[in-house]
mmCIF file of C-alpha atoms in Angstrom:
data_model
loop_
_atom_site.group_PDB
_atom_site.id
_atom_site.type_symbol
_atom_site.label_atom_id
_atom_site.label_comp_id
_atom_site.label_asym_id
_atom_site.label_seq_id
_atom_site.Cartn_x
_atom_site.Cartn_y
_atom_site.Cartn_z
ATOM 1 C CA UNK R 1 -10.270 86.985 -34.141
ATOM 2 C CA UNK R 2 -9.578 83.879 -36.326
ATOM 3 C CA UNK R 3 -8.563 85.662 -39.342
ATOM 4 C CA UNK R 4 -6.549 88.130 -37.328
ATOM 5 C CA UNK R 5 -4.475 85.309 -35.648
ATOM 6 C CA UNK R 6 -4.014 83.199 -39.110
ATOM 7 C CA UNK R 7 -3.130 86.402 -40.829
ATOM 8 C CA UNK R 8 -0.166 86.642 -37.780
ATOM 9 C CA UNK R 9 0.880 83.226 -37.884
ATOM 10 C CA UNK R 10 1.198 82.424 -41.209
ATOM 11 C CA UNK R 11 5.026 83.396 -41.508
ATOM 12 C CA UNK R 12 5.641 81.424 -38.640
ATOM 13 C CA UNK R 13 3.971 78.327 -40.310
ATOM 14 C CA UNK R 14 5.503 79.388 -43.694
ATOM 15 C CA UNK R 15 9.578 79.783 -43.203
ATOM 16 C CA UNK R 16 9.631 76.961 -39.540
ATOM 17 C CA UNK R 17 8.125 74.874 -42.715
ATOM 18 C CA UNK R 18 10.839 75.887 -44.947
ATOM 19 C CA UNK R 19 13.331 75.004 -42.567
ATOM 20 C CA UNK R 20 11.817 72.025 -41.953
ATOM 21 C CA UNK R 21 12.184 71.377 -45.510
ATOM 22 C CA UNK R 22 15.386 72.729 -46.227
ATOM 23 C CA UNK R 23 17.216 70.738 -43.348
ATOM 24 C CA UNK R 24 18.042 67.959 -46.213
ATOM 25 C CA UNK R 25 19.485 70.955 -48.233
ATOM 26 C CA UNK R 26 22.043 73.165 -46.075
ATOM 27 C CA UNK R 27 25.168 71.974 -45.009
ATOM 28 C CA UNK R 28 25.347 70.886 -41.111
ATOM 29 C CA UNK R 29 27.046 73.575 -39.958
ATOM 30 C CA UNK R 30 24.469 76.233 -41.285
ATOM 31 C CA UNK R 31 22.158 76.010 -38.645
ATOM 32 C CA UNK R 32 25.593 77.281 -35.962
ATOM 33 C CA UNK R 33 26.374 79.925 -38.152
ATOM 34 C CA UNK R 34 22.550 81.596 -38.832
ATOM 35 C CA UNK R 35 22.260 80.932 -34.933
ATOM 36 C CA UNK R 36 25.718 83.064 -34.489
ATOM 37 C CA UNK R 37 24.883 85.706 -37.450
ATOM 38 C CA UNK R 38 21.215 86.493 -35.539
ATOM 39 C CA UNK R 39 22.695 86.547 -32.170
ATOM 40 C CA UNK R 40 25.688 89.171 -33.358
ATOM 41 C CA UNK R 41 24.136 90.930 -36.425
ATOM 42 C CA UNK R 42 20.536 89.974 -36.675
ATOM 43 C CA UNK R 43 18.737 90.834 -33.043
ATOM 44 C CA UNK R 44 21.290 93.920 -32.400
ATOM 45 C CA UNK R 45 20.064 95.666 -35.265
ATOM 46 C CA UNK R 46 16.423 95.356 -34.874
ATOM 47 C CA UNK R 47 16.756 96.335 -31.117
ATOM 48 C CA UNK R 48 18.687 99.426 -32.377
ATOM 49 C CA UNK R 49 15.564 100.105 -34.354
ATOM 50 C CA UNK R 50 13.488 99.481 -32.150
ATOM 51 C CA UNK R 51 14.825 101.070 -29.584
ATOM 52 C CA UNK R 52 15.061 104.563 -31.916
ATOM 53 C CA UNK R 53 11.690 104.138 -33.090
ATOM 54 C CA UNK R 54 9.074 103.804 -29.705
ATOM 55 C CA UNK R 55 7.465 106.771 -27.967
ATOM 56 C CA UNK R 56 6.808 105.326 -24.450
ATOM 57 C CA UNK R 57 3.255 106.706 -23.366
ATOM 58 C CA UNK R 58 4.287 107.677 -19.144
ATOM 59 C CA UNK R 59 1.793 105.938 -18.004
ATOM 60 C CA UNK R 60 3.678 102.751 -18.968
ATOM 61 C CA UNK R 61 7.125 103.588 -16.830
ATOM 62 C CA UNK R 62 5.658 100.626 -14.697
ATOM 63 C CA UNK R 63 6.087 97.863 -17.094
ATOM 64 C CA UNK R 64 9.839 97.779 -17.008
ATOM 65 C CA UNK R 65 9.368 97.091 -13.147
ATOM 66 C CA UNK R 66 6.570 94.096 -14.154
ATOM 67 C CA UNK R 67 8.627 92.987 -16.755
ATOM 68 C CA UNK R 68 11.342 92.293 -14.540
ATOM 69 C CA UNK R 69 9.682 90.947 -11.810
ATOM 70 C CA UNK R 70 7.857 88.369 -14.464
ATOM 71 C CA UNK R 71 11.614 87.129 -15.908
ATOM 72 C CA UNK R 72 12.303 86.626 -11.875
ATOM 73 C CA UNK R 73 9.160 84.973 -11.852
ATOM 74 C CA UNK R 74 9.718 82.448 -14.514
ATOM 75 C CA UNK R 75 13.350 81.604 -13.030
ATOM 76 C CA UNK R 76 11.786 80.649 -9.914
ATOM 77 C CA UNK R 77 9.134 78.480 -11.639
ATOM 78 C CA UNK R 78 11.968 76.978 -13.775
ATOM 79 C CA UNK R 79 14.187 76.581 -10.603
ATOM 80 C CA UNK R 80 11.601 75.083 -8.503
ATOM 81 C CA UNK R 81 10.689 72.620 -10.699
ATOM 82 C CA UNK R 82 14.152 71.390 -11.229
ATOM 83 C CA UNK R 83 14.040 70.823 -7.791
ATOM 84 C CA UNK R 84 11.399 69.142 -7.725
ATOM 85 C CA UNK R 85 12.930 66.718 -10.727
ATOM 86 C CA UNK R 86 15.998 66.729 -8.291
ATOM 87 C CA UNK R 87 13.917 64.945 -5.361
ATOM 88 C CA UNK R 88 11.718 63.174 -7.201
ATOM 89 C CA UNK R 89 14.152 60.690 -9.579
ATOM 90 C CA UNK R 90 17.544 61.654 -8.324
ATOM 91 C CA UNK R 91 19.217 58.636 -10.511
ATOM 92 C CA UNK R 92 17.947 60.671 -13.533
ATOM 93 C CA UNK R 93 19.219 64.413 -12.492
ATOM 94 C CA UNK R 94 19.191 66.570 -15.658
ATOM 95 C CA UNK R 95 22.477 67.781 -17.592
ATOM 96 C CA UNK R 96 23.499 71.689 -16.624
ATOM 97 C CA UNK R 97 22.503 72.125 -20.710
ATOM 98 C CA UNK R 98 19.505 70.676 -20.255
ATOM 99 C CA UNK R 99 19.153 73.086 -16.760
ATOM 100 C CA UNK R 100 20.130 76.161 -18.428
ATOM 101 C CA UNK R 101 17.639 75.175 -21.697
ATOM 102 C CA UNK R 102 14.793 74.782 -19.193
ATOM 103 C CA UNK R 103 15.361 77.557 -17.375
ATOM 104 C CA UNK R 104 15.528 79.705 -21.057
ATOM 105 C CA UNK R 105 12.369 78.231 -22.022
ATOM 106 C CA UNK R 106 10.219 78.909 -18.412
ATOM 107 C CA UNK R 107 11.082 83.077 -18.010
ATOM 108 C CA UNK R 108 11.958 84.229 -21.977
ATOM 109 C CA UNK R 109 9.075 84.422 -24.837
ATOM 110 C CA UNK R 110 8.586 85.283 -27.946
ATOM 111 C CA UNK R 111 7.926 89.307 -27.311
ATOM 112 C CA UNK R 112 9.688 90.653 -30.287
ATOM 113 C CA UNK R 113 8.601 88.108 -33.092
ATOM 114 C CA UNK R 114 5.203 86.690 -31.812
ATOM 115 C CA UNK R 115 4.053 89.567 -29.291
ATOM 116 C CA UNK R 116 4.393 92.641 -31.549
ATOM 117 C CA UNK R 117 3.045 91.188 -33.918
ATOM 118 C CA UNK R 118 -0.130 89.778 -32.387
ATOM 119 C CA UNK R 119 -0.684 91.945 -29.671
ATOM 120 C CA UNK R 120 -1.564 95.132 -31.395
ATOM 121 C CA UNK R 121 -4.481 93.268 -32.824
ATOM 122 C CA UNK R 122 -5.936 93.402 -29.154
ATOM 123 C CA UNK R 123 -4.969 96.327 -27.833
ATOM 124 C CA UNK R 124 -5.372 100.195 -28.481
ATOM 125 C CA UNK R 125 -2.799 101.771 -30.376
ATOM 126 C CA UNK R 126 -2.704 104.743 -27.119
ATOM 127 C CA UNK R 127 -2.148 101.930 -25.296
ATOM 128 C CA UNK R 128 0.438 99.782 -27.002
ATOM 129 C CA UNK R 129 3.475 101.077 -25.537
ATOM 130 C CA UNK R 130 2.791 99.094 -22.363
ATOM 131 C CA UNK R 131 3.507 95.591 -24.680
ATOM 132 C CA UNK R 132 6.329 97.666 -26.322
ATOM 133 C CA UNK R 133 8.140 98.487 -23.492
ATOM 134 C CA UNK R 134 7.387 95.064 -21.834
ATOM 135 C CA UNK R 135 9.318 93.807 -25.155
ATOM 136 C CA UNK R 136 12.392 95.837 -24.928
ATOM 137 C CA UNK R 137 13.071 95.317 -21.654
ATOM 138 C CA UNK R 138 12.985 91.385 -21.859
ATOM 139 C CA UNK R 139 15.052 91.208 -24.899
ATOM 140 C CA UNK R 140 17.911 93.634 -23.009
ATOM 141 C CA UNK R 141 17.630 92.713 -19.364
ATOM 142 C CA UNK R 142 16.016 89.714 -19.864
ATOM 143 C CA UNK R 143 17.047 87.663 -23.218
ATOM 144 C CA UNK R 144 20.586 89.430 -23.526
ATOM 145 C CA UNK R 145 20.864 89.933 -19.513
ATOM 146 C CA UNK R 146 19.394 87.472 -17.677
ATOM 147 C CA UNK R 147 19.379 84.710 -19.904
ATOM 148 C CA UNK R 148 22.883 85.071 -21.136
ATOM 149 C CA UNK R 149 23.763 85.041 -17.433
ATOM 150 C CA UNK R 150 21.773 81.736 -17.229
ATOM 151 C CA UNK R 151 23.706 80.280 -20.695
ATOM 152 C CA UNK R 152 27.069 81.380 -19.428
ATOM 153 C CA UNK R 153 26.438 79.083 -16.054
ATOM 154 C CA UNK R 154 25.571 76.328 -17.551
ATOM 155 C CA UNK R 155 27.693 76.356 -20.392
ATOM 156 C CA UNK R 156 30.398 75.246 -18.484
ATOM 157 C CA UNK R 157 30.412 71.401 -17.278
ATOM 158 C CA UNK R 158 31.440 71.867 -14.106
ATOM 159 C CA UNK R 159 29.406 74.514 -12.686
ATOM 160 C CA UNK R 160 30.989 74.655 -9.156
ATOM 161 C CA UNK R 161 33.669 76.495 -11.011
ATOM 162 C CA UNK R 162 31.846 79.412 -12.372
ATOM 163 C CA UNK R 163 32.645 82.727 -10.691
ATOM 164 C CA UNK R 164 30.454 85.742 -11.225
ATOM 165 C CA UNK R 165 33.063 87.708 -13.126
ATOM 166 C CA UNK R 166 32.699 85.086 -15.680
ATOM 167 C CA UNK R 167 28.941 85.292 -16.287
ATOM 168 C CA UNK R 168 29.777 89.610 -16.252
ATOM 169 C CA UNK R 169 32.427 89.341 -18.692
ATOM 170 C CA UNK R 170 29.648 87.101 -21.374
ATOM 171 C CA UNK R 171 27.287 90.110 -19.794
ATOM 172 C CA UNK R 172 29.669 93.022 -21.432
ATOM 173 C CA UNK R 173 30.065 91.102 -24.832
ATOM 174 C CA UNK R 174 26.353 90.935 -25.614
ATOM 175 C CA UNK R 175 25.866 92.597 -28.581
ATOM 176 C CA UNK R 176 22.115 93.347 -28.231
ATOM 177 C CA UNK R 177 22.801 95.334 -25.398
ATOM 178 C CA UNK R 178 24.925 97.739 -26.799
ATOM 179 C CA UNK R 179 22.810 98.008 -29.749
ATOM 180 C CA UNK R 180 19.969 98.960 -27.403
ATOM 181 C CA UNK R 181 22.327 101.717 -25.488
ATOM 182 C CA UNK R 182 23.112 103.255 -29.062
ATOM 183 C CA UNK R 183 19.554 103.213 -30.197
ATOM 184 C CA UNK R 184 18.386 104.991 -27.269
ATOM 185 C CA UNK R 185 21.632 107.251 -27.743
ATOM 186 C CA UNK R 186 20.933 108.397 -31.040
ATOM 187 C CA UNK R 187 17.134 108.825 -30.922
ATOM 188 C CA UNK R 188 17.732 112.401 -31.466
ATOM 189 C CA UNK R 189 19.540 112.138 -34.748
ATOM 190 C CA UNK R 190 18.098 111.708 -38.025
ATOM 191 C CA UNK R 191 19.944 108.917 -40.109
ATOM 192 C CA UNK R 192 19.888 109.418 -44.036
ATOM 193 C CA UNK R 193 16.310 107.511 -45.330
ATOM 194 C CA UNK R 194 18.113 104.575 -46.635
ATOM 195 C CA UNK R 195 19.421 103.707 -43.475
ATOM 196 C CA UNK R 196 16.557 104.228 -42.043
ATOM 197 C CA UNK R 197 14.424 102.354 -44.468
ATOM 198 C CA UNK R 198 17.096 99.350 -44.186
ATOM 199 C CA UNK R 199 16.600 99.948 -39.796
ATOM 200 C CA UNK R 200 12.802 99.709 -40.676
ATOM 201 C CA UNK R 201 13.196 96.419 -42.956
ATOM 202 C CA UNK R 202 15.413 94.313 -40.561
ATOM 203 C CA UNK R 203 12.538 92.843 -39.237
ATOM 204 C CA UNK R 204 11.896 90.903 -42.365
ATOM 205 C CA UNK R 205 15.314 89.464 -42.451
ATOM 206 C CA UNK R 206 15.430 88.316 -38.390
ATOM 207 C CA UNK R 207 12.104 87.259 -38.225
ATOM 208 C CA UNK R 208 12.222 84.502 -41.202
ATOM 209 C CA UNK R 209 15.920 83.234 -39.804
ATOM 210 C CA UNK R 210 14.199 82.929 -36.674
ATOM 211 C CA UNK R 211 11.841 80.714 -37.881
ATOM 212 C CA UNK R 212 14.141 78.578 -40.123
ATOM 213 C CA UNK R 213 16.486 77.936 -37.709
ATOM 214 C CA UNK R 214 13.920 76.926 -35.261
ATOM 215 C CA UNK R 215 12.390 74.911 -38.764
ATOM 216 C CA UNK R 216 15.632 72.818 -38.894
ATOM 217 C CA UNK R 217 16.230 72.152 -34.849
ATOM 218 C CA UNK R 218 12.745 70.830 -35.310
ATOM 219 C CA UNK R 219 13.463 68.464 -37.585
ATOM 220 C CA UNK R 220 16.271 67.311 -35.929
ATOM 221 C CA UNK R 221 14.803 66.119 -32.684
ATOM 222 C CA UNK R 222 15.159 62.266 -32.412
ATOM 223 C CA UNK R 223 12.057 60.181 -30.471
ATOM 224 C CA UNK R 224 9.539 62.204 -28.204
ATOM 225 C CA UNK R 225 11.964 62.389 -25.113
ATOM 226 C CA UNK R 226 12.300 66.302 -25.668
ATOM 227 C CA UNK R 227 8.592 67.065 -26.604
ATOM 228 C CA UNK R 228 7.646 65.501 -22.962
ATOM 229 C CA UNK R 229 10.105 67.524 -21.092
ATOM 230 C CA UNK R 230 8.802 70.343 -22.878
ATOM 231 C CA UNK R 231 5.601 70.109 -21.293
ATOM 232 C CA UNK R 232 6.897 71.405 -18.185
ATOM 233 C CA UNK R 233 8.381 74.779 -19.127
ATOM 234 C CA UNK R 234 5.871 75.496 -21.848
ATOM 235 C CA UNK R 235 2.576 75.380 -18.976
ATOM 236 C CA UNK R 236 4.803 77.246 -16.911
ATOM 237 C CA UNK R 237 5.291 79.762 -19.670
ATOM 238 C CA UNK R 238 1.987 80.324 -20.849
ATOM 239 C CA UNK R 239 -0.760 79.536 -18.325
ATOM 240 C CA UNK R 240 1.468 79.775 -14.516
ATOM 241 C CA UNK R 241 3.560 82.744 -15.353
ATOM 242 C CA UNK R 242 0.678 85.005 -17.144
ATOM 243 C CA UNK R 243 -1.773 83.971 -14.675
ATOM 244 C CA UNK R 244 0.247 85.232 -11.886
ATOM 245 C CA UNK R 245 1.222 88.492 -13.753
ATOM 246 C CA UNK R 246 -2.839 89.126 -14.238
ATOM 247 C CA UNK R 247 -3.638 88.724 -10.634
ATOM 248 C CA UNK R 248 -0.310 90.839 -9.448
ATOM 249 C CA UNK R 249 -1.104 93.997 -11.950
ATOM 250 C CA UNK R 250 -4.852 93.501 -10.907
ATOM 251 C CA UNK R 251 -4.252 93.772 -7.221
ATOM 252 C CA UNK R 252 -1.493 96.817 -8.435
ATOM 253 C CA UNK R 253 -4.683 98.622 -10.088
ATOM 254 C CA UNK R 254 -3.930 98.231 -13.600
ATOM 255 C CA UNK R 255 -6.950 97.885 -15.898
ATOM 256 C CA UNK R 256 -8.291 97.472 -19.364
ATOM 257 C CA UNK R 257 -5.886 96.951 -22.410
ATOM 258 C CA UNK R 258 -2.392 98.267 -20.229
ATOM 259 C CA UNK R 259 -3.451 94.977 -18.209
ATOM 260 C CA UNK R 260 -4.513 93.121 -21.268
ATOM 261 C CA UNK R 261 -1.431 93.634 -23.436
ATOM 262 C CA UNK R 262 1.159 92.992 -20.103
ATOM 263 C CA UNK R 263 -0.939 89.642 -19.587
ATOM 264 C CA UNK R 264 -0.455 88.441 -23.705
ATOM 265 C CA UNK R 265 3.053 89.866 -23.300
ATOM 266 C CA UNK R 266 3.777 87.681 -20.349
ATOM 267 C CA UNK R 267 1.769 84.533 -21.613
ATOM 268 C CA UNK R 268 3.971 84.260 -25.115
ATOM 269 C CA UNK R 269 5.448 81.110 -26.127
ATOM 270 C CA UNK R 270 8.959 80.409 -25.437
ATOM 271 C CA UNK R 271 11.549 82.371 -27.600
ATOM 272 C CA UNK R 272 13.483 81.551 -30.369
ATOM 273 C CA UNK R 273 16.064 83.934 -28.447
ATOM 274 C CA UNK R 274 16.522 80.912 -26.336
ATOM 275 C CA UNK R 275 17.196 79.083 -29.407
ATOM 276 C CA UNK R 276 19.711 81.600 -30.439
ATOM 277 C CA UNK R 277 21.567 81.260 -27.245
ATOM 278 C CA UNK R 278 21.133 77.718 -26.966
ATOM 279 C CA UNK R 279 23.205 77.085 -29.980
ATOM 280 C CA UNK R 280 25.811 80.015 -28.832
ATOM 281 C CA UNK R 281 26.038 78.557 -25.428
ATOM 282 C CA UNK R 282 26.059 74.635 -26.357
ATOM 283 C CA UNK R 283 22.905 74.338 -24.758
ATOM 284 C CA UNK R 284 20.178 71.306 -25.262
ATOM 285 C CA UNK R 285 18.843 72.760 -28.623
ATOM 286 C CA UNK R 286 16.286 69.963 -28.958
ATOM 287 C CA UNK R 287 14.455 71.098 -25.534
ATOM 288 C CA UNK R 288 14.319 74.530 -26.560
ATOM 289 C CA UNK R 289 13.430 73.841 -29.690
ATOM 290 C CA UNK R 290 10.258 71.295 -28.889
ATOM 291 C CA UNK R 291 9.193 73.524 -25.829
ATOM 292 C CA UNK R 292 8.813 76.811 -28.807
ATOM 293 C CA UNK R 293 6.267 74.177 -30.366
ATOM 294 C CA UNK R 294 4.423 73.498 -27.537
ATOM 295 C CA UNK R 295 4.521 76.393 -26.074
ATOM 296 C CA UNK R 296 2.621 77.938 -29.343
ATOM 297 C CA UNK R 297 0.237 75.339 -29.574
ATOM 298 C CA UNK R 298 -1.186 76.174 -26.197
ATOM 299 C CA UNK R 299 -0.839 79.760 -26.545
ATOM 300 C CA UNK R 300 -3.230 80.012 -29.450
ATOM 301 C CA UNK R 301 -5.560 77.814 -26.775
ATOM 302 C CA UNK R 302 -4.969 80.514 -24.258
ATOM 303 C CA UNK R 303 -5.299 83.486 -25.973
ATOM 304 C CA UNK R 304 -9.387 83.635 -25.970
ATOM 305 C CA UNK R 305 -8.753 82.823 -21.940
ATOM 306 C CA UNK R 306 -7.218 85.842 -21.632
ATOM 307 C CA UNK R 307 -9.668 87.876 -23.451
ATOM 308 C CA UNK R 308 -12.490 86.564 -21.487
ATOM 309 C CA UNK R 309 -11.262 87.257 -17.990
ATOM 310 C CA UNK R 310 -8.853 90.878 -18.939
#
């Protein structure tokens, strides 16, 4: 299992280390623009691969449905908990970026980068379309629904403001989501091979900016204010939310690896997606950023956990 999970993390450690390194290098407005070029260009294209490429096994038309009901979960966590801040030191209420950042980083992870690539090391390839789907349907209703719902709120300073049609207008102008619609559109049609070749090899472009943007945010953050409020959403994350998910799909009468691969896929450390909307929203970039950190940390703690008992 060791080898397996260093052999899975190691471009993680490699290119968040070369952003760490780099940050003295790149002009200051370089982080912005790779945050705006993987939001518009980057993610969209690899969903439109993605999203061409998966056979969904039947069996798995539930996960959608447990997705779903997991991103609602984490909200609630995430929204409970600010209430609780609320009550508990109300001469130190929290920012609406620092809100919507929190909320990001309690109901979004790292599916796409982290979970497909890990999970398939635990699960059955038959069986894999469960984590797949789970996946998808984050990054479109979740990431790029949900959570640019949640950006869009709090990206304005005076929330009491906001009306609905604002947060549905952000909504139509996602770009993932239409590349997800014309993926699933054009599943049919066979593209010539070097566009499907250069489909096939986006990943290795999205993944490393990813990482070196998150690399650079990093080594930005100032003190360890942003690393202790990251606690909070990154136990939330990856021990509350998964734990909850196993006992709901246990008491629903899902089993074995399906149940194994929806409990890793709902444990995964907070996204870089959040990152990525964070810096298009004029979130708190430093919160997302140090709860990603943490959030990995004690997922590679949990993952044996989860073994053991599913």
């Amino acid at each position: 299992m060791l080898d397996r999970l260093i052999n899975a993390y190691t471009p993680l450690i490699f290119w968040t280390g070369l952003g760490i390194l780099s940050v003295r290098f790149v002009p200051s407005a370089f982080p912005y623009w790779l945050g705006r070029g993987l939001y518009w260009v980057g993610v969209p294209i690899e969903i439109f691969s993605l999203a061409r490429q998966t056979t969904f096994d039947e069996r798995a038309q539930l996960a959608p449905m447990i997705t779903i009901g997991s991103l609602i979960l984490g909200w609630g966590l995430g929204w409970l908990s600010l209430q609780i801040w609320h009550r508990a030191q109300p001469d130190l209420a929290p920012t609406p970026g620092l809100k919507g950042s929190l909320l990001l980083c309690s109901m979004l992870g790292n599916t796409g980068f982290v979970g497909l690539a890990i999970v398939p090391y635990f699960v059955s390839a038959t069986d894999l379309s469960w984590a797949v789907l789970y996946s998808v349907t984050q990054n479109v209703f979740g990431t790029y629904g949900l959570g640019v719902l949640v950006s869009s709120y709090y990206s304005r300073k005076d929330t009491t403001t906001n009306r609905w049609w604002m947060q549905f207008q952000d909504l139509l102008r996602v770009p993932s989501l239409w590349g997800f619609a014309l993926g699933s559109l054009t599943r049919h049609l066979q593209f010539p091979t070097a566009i499907e070749s250069s489909l096939h090899a986006s990943i290795w472009v999205v993944i490393p900016g990813a990482f070196i943007l998150m690399g650079i945010r990093l080594s930005q953050i100032k003190g360890w204010q942003s690393l202790k409020l990251a606690l909070l959403p990154a136990i939330l994350k990856t021990i509350v939310m998964p734990t909850i998910v196993g006992i709901a799909i246990t008491l629903m009468g899902i089993s074995g690896d399906p149940r194994l691969g929806l409990v890793l896929m709902s444990g995964m450390p907070c996204a870089f997606a959040g990152l990525i909307l964070a810096e298009e929203y004029h979130l708190n970039g430093n919160l997302v950023a140090s709860s990603i950190i943490v959030s990995t940390l004690i997922f590679l703690v949990m993952i044996p956990v989860w073994l053991y008992f599913y």
